[in-house]
XYZ file of C-alpha atoms in Angstrom:
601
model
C -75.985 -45.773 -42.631
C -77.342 -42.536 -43.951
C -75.031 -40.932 -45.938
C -75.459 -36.901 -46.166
C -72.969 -33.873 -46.983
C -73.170 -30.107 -46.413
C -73.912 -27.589 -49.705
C -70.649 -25.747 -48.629
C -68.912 -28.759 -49.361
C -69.612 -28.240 -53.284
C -69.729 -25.546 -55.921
C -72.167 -24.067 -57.613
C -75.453 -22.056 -56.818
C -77.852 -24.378 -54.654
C -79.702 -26.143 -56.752
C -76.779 -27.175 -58.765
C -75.360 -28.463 -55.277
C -78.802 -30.476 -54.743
C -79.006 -31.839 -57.992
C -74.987 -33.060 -57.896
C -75.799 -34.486 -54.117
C -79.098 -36.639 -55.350
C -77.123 -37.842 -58.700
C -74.331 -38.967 -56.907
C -76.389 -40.887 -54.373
C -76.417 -39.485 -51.086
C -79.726 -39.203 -49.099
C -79.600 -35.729 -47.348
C -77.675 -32.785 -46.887
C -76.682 -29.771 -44.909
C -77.549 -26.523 -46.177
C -75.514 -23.999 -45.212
C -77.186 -20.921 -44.440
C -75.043 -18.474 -47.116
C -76.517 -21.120 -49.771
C -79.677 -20.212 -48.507
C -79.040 -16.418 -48.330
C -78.185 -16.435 -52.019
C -80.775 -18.444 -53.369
C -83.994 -16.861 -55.077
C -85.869 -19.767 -54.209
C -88.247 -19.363 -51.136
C -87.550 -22.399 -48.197
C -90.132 -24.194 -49.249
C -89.423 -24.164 -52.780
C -86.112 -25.890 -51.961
C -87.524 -28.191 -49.410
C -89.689 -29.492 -52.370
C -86.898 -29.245 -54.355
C -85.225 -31.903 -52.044
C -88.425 -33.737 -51.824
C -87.965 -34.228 -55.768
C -84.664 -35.697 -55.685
C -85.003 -38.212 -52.769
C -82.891 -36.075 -50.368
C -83.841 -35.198 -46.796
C -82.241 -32.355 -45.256
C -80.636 -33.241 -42.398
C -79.234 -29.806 -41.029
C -79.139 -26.361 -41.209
C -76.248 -24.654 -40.278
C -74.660 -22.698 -38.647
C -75.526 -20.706 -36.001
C -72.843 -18.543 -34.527
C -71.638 -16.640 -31.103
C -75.005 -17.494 -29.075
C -74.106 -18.402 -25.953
C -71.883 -17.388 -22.856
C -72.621 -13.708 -23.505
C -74.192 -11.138 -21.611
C -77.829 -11.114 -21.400
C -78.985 -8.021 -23.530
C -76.981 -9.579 -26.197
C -78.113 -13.118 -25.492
C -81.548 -11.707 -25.827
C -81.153 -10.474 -29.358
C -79.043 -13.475 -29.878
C -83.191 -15.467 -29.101
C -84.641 -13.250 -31.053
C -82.076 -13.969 -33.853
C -82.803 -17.508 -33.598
C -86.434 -17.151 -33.683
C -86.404 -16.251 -36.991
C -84.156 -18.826 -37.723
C -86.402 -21.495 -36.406
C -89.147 -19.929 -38.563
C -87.300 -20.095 -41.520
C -85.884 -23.858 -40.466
C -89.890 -24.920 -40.122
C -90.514 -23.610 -43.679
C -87.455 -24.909 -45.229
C -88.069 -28.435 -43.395
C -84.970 -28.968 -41.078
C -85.363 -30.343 -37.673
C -81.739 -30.287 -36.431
C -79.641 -26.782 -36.179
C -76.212 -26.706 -35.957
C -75.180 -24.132 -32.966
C -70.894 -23.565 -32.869
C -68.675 -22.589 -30.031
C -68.727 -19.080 -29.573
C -65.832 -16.949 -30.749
C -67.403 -13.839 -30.026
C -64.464 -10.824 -28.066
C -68.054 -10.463 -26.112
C -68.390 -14.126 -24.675
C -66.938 -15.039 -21.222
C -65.024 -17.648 -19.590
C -68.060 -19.198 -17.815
C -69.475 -22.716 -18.429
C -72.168 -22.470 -16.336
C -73.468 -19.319 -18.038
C -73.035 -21.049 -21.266
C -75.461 -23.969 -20.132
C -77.783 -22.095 -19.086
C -78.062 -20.204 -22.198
C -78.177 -23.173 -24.289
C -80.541 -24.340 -22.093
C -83.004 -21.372 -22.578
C -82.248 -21.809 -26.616
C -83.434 -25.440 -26.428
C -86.393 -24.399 -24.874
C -86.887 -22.277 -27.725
C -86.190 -24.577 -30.555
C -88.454 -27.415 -28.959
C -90.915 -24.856 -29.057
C -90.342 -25.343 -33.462
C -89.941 -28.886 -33.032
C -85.909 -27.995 -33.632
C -83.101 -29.553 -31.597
C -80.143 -27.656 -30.998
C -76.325 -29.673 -31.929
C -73.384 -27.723 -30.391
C -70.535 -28.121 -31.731
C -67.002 -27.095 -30.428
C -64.705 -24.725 -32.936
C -61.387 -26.276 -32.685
C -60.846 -21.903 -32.915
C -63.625 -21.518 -30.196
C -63.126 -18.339 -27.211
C -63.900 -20.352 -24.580
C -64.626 -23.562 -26.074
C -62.678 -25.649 -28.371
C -62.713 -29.240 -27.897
C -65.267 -31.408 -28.073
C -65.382 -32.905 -24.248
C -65.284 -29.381 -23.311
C -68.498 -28.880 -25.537
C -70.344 -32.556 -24.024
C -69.946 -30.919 -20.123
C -71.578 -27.650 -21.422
C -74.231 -30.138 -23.309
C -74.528 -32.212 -20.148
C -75.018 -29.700 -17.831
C -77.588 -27.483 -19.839
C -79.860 -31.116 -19.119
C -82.457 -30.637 -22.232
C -83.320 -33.054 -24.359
C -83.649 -30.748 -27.469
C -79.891 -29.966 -27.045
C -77.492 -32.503 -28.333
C -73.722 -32.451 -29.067
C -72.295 -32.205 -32.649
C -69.116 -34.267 -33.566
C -67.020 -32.989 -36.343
C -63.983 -34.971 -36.939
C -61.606 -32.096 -38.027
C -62.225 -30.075 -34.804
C -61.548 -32.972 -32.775
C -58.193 -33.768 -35.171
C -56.717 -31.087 -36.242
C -56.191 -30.381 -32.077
C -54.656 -33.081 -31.408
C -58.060 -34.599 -29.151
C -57.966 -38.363 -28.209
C -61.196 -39.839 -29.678
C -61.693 -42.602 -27.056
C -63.426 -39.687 -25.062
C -66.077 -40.151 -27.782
C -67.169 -42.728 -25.613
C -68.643 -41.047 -22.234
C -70.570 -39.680 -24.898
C -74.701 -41.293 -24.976
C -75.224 -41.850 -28.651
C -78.715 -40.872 -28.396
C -76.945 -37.203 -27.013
C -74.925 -37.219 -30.264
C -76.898 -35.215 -32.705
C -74.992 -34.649 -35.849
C -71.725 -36.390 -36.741
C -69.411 -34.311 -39.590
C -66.881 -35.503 -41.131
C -63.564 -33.876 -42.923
C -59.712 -35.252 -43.464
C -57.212 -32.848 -43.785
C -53.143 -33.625 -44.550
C -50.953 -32.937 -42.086
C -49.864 -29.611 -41.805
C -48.429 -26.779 -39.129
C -50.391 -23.909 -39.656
C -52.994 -21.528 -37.920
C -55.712 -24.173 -37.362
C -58.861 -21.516 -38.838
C -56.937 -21.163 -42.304
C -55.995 -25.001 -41.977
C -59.955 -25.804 -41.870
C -60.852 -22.832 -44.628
C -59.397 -24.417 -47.024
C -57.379 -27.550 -46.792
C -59.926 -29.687 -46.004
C -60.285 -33.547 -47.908
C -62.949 -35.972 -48.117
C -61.770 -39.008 -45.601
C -58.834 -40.858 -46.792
C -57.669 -38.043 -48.448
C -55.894 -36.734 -45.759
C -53.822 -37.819 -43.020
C -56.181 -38.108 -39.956
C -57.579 -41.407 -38.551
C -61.120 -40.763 -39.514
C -62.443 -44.674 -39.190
C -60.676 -44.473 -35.927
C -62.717 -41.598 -34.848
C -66.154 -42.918 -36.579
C -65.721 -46.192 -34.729
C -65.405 -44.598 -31.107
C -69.502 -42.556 -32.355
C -70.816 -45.908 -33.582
C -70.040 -47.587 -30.399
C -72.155 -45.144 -28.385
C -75.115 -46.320 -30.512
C -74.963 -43.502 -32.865
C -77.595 -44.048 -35.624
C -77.774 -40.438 -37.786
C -76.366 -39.427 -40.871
C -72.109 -39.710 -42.107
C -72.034 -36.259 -43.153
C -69.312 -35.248 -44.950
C -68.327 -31.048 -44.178
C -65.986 -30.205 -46.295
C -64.034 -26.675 -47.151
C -61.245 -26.691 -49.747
C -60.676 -23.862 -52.318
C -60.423 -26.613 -54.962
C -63.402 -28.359 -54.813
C -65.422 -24.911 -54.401
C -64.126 -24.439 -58.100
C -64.276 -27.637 -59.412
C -67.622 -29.092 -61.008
C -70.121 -30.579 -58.529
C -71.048 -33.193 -60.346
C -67.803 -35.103 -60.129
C -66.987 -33.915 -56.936
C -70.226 -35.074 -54.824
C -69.217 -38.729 -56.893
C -65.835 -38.770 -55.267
C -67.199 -37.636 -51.937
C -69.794 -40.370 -51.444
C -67.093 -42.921 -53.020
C -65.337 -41.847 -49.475
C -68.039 -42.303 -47.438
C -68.167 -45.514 -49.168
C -64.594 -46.509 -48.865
C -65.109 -45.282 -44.913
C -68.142 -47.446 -44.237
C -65.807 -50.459 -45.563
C -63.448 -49.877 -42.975
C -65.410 -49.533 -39.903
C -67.417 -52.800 -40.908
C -70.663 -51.128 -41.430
C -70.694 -52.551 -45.194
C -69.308 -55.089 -47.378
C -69.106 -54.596 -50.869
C -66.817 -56.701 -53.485
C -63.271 -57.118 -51.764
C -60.346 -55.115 -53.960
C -58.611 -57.121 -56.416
C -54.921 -56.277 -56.395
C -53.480 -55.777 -60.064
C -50.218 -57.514 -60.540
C -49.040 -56.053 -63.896
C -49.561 -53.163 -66.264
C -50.863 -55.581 -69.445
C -50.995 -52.612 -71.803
C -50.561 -49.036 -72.005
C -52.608 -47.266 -75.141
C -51.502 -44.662 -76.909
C -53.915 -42.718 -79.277
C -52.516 -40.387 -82.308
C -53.477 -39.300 -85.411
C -49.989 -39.944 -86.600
C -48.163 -43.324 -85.904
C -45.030 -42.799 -87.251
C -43.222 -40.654 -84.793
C -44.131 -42.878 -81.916
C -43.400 -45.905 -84.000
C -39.838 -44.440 -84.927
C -39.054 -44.145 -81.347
C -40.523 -47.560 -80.039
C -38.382 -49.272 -82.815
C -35.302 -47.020 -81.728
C -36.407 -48.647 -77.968
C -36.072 -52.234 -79.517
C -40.096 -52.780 -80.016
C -41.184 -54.535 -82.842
C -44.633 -54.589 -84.415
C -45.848 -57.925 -83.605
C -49.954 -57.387 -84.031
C -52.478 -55.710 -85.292
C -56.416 -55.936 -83.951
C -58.396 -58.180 -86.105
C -61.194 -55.185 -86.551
C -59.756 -51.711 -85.176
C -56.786 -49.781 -86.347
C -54.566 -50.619 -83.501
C -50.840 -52.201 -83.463
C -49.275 -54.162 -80.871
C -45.862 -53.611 -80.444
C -43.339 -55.476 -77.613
C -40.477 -56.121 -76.412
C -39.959 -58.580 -73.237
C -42.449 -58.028 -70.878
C -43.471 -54.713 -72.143
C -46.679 -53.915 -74.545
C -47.722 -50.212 -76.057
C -51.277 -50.316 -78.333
C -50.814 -47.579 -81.048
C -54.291 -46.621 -81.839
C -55.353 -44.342 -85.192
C -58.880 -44.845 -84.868
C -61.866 -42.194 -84.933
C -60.455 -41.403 -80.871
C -56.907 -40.302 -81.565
C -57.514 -36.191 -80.929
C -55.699 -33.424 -83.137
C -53.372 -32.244 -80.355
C -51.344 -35.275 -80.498
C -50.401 -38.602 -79.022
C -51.403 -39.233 -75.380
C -51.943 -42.258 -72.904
C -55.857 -42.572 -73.376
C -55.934 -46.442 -71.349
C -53.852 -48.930 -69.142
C -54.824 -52.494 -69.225
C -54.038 -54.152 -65.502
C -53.188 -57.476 -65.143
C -55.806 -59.089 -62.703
C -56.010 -62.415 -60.768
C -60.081 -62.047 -61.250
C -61.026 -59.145 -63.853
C -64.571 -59.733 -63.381
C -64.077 -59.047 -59.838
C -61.767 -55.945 -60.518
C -64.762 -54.451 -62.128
C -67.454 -55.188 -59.541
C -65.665 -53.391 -56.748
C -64.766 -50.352 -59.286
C -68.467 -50.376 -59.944
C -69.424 -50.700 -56.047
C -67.637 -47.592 -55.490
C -68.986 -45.372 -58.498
C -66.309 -45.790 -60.980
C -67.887 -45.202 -64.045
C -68.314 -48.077 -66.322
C -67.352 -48.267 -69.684
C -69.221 -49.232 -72.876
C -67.082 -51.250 -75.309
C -67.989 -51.376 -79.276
C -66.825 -54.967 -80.102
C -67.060 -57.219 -82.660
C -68.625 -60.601 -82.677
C -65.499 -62.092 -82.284
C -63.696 -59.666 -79.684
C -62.586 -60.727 -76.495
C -65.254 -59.333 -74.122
C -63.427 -57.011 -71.615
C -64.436 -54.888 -68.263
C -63.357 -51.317 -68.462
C -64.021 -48.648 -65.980
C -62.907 -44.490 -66.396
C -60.392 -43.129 -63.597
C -61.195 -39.362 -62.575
C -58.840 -38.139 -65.401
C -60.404 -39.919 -67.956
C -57.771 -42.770 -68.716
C -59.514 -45.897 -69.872
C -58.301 -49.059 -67.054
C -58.762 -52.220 -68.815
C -59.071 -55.181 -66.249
C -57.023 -58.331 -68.333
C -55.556 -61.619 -67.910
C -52.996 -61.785 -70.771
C -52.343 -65.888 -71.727
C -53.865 -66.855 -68.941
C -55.304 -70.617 -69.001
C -59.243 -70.620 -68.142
C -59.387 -66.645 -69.005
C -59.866 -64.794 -71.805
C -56.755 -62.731 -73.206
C -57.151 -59.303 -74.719
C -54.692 -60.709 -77.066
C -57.114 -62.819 -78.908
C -58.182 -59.836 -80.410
C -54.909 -59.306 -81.991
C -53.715 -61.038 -85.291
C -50.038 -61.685 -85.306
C -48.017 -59.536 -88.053
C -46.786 -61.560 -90.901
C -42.643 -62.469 -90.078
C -42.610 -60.846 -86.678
C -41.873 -62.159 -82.971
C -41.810 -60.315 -80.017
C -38.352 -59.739 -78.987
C -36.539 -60.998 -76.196
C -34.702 -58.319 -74.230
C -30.781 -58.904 -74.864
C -28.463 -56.653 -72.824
C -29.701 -53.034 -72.220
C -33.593 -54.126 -73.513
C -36.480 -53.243 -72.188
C -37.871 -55.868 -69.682
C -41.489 -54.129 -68.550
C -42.941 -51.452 -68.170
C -41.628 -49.739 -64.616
C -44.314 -47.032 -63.927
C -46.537 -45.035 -65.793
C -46.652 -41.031 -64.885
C -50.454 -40.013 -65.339
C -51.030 -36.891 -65.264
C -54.170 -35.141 -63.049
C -56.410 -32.500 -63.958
C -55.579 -29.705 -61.766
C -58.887 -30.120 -59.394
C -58.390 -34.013 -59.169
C -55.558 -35.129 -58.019
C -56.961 -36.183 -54.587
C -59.585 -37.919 -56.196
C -57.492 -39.944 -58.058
C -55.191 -40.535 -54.973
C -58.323 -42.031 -53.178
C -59.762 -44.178 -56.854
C -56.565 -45.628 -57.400
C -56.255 -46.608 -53.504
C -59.733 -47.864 -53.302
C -61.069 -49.141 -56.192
C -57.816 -50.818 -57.701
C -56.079 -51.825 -53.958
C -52.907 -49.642 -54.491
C -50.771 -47.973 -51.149
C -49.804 -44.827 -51.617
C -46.684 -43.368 -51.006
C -46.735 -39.879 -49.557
C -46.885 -36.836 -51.901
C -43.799 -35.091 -53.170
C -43.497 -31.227 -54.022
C -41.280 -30.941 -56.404
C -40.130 -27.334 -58.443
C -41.322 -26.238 -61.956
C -39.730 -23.524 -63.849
C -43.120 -22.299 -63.643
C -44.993 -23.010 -60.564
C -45.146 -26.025 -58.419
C -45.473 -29.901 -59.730
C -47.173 -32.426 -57.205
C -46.834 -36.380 -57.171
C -48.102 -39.061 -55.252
C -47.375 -42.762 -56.364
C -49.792 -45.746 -55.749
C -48.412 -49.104 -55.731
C -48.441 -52.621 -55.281
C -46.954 -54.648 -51.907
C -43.964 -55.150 -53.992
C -43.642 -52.641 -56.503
C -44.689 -54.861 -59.844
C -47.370 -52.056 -60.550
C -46.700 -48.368 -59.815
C -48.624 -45.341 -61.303
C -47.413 -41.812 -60.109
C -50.030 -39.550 -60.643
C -49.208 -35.605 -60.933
C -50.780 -31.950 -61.075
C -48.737 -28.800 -61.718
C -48.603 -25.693 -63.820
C -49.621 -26.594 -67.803
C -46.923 -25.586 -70.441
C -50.126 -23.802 -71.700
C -53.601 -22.442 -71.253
C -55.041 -26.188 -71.684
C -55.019 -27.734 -67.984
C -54.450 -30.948 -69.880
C -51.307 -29.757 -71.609
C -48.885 -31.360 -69.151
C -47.209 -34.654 -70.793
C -47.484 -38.012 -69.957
C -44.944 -40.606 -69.775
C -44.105 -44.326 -69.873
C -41.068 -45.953 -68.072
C -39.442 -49.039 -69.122
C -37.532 -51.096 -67.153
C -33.611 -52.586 -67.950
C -31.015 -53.870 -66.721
C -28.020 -52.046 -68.191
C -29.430 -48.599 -69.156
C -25.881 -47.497 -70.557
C -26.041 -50.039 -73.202
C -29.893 -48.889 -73.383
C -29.202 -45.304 -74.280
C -26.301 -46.136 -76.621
C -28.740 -48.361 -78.568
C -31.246 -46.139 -78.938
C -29.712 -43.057 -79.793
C -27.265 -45.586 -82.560
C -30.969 -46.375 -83.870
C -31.803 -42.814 -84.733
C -33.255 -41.895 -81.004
C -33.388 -38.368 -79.428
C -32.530 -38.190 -75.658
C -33.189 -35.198 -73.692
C -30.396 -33.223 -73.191
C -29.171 -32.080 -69.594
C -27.661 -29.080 -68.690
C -24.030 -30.199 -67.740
C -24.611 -28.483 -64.384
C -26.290 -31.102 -63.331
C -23.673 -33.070 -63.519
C -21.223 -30.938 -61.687
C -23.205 -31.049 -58.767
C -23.632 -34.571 -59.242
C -20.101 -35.276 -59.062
C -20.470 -32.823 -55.819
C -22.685 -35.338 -54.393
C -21.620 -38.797 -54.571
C -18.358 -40.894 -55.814
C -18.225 -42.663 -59.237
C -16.743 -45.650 -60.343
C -13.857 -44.362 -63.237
C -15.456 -43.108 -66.083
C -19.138 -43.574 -64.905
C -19.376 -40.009 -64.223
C -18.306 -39.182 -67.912
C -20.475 -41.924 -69.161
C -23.944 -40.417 -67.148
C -23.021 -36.798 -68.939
C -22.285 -37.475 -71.934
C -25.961 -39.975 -72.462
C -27.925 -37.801 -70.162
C -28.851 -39.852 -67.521
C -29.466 -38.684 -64.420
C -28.880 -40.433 -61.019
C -30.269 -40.901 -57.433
C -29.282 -43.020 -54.448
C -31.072 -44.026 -51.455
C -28.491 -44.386 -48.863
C -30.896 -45.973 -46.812
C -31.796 -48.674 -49.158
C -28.048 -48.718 -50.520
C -29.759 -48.734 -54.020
C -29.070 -46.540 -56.895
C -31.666 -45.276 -59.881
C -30.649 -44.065 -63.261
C -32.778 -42.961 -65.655
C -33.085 -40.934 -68.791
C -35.930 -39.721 -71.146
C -36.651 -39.629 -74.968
C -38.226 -36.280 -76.240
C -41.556 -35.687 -76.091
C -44.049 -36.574 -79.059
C -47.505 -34.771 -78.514
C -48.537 -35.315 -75.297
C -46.461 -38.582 -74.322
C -42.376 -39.198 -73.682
C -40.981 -42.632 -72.389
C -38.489 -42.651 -69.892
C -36.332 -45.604 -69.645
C -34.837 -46.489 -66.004
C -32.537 -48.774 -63.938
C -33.818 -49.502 -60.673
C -31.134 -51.043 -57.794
C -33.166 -53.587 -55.544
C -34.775 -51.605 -52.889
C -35.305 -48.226 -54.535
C -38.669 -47.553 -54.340
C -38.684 -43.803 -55.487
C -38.942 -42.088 -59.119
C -36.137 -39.687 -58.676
C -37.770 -36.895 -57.814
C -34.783 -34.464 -56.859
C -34.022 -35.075 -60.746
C -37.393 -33.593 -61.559
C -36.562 -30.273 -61.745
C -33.681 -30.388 -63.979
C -36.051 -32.569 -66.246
C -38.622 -30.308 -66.386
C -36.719 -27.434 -67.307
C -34.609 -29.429 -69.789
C -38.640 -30.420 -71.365
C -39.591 -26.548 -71.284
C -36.095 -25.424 -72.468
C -36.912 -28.036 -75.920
C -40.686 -26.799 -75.718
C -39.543 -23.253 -76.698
């Protein structure tokens, strides 16, 4: 289908909204009249304008407080729309969108309504316009979308259609199956917003909390199945208002919109692009730095040993068990330190990993390789990080570790007691305008659930994390926004967790090898020993290493973890997971953040 999505929905002056609509790929838009209010260009310089890029524009909107009022102001509420239809003709719209009246001068009176949408469809045909009411969930009189349809329905013009937007019809709780008394030829206009759930005044809820579908919580391919069964044939339109996006840069934005529309046409059948290959391993994670030794000094005080080094780039290899970090000193490695610049992601079929990513706009990556390099399918997530599709020793598929050149009298080494078996998760960190972009990428693109998003406090704001897994946890990735330690939005570290099985032995190693653990304020631990009951001298033993503990009395499972400081932009975090904990310990977040900014200062 069509794919279209309202200027209001992006930022930027108008043409900057056009050209970020076209680029991205959609075929029409909405223009919202303010867009068009503030613009210096005449209508038709911006219906050529569209012309130019391929788009069509498929509404103008909106129209407010026509109908249901008394008749001197209904007819200055014509004469209003006159003009508007003038202006429509010029600008090259055929479809306006009319909404619900909220006006303290409209009146509890259907029929009065109908016949004054009746008398504005006369009007519009008149322009060759045709009139889509819509019902404001916020609406006087009017606020639901049946409600709206009997208005439509009794009115009986055939310039005068219904509008369906998906958040109105939410966000109040509406069953959808109504959708289907509903002719699809009387449908007009079909918009479409998610929205997580929240209790709040319903107007401020749609100001500015709005999501692009499967963002949010509602059951949008739910609701778009119920239109498409009435023979509904016009645009998926996406209407959007959130205070972040109307900051953010369009560009990227109108990308991750039509990537939703994409995902959402997937769902409801209407397409079928390449199915989503599952990872079932993090391969790799790359660090970049212009200094290798501090990193290295902790990885060795972890139990990694060097074991490679790339046969044409200045990038080491170093393992232990499962578990492989790329230190990379090339050209790349910025001045501001060490960060997580790529993850390589075990895949059953790479290739195919990278044909959906590239079926739903992820952008692809060029590679500089050598002759002899093992040819590899990258793709960029929304933050930037590099995701490197691989099949490590796999029989029948390359391995990214042909490119690698074992280091003379080194092995990898097998995790004893306390050593590091894998990696656990990887924390990613979001710029602050993308985090539900990257929530919907990692979900669609890569095939990962996602848990539900967790608040958590920052000594200086508010720090918010959503993890995307696997079925059964092999690959998790929690991805995170919050408050910078400074003015750079990207200041916020990343980290790496490593999985053991005896994380006191762990912590004693490491620190015996020279290691730095981040100290916690002891009380912590006096409320821990508030909380739950220790074994003799495990309390103690958790204090005096600094590792902090959670249990999920549901799951009977307990999680201990503890962290190494932070060099750059990067810390590792080294945890022991109970079977069935599925969390991160995120009611120990706090105390670790403040113990990071307390060392910060």
């Amino acid at each position: 289908m069509r794919t279209s999505i309202a200027t209001v929905s992006l930022s930027g002056a108008l043409t900057e909204k056009l050209t970020a609509a076209a680029r991205a790929g959609f075929d029409g838009v909405e223009v919202f009249e303010n867009d068009l209010l503030a613009s210096p260009l005449a209508p038709e310089e911006i219906r050529a304008r569209c012309a130019d890029l391929g788009l069509s524009i498929d509404l103008y909107q909106p129209m407010r407080d026509i109908e249901g009022v008394p008749e001197a102001e209904f007819a200055r509420n014509l004469r209003r729309a006159a003009h508007k239809f003038q202006v429509m003709r010029r600008l090259g719209a055929d479809t306006v969108l009319v909404c619900s009246s909220v006006s303290p001068l409209a009146v509890d009176d259907d029929a009065l309504a109908a016949s004054q949408l009746r008398r504005l469809a006369e009007l519009a045909d008149d322009f060759g316009i045709r009139v889509a009411y819509e019902a404001l969930a916020w609406g006087r009189h009017v606020s639901t979308y049946d409600h709206a349809w009997r208005i439509v329905e009794a009115a009986g013009h055939p310039a005068l259609g219904t509008c369906l937007d998906s958040f109105h019809i939410l966000a109040r709780g509406s069953d959808p199956k109504g959708i289907a008394d509903i002719p699809g030829e009387k449908i007009f206009f079909l918009q479409l917003a998610d929205a997580p759930l929240m209790a709040m005044d319903v107007l401020q809820w749609s100001r500015h909390y709005r999501c692009f579908p499967g963002q949010g919580g509602f059951d949008i391919a739910g609701l778009v199945g119920q239109v498409l069964r009435t023979g509904y044939r016009g645009p998926l339109s996406l209407e959007v208002f959130n205070d972040v996006f109307r900051q953010a840069e369009a560009g990227p934005t109108a990308v991750d919109a039509l990537r939703s529309l994409l995902v959402l046409q997937e769902s409801v059948g209407l397409t079928e692009p390449p199915p989503p290959v599952v990872p079932t391993g993090i391969a790799f994670a790359e660090l970049v730095t212009p200094d290798a030794e501090p990193v290295s000094e902790i990885l060795e005080a972890l139990g990694f040993a060097r074991t490679a080094r790339h046969r044409s780039k200045p990038v080491d290899l170093w393992q232990q068990g499962e578990a492989r970090v790329l230190l990379n000193t090339g050209p790349g490695a910025r001045r501001d330190g060490t960060q997580l610049a790529a993850v390589g992601l075990e895949s059953p079929d790479p290739a195919g990993a990278a044909r959906r990513a590239e079926s739903l706009l992820a952008p692809v990556l060029p590679r500089r390789r050598a002759p002899r390099d093992v040819p590899l399918d990258a793709v960029a997530a929304p933050d930037g990080t590099e995701l490197f599709f691989c099949a490590t020793d796999r029989p029948g598929l390359p391995s990214w570790t042909g490119d690698f050149e074992s280091a003379e009298g080194t092995q990898r080494p097998a995790p004893g007691a306390g050593g590091v078996r894998r990696v656990d998760h990887l924390a990613l960190t979001q710029p602050w305008h993308q985090f539900d972009e990257a929530a919907l990428f990692h979900r669609s693109v890569l095939g990962l659930g996602a848990q539900e998003s967790v608040d958590v406090a920052d000594p200086y704001g508010l720090l918010r994390s959503r993890a995307v897994t696997d079925a059964d946890g092999t690959v998790r990735i929690a991805l995170g926004v919050g408050p910078a330690p400074s003015a750079d939005e990207g200041g916020r570290a990343q980290h790496i967790a490593f999985a053991t099985d005896d994380l006191v032995t762990a912590a004693r190693r490491f620190r015996a090898a020279g290691g730095r653990l981040l100290p916690i304020p002891a009380n912590y631990y006096d409320d821990l020993a508030a909380r739950y009951e220790f074994e003799e001298g495990e309390w103690e033993t958790l204090r005096e290493l600094g590792i902090l503990y959670d249990y999920d009395r549901e799951a009977g499972a307990a999680f201990r973890h503890c962290y190494t400081e932070t060099v750059g932009r990067v810390f590792f975090e080294l945890v022991q997971r109970d079977p069935g904990y599925r969390g991160y310990g995120a009611q120990n977040a706090p105390v670790r953040l403040a113990a990071q900014r307390a060392r910060a200062l």
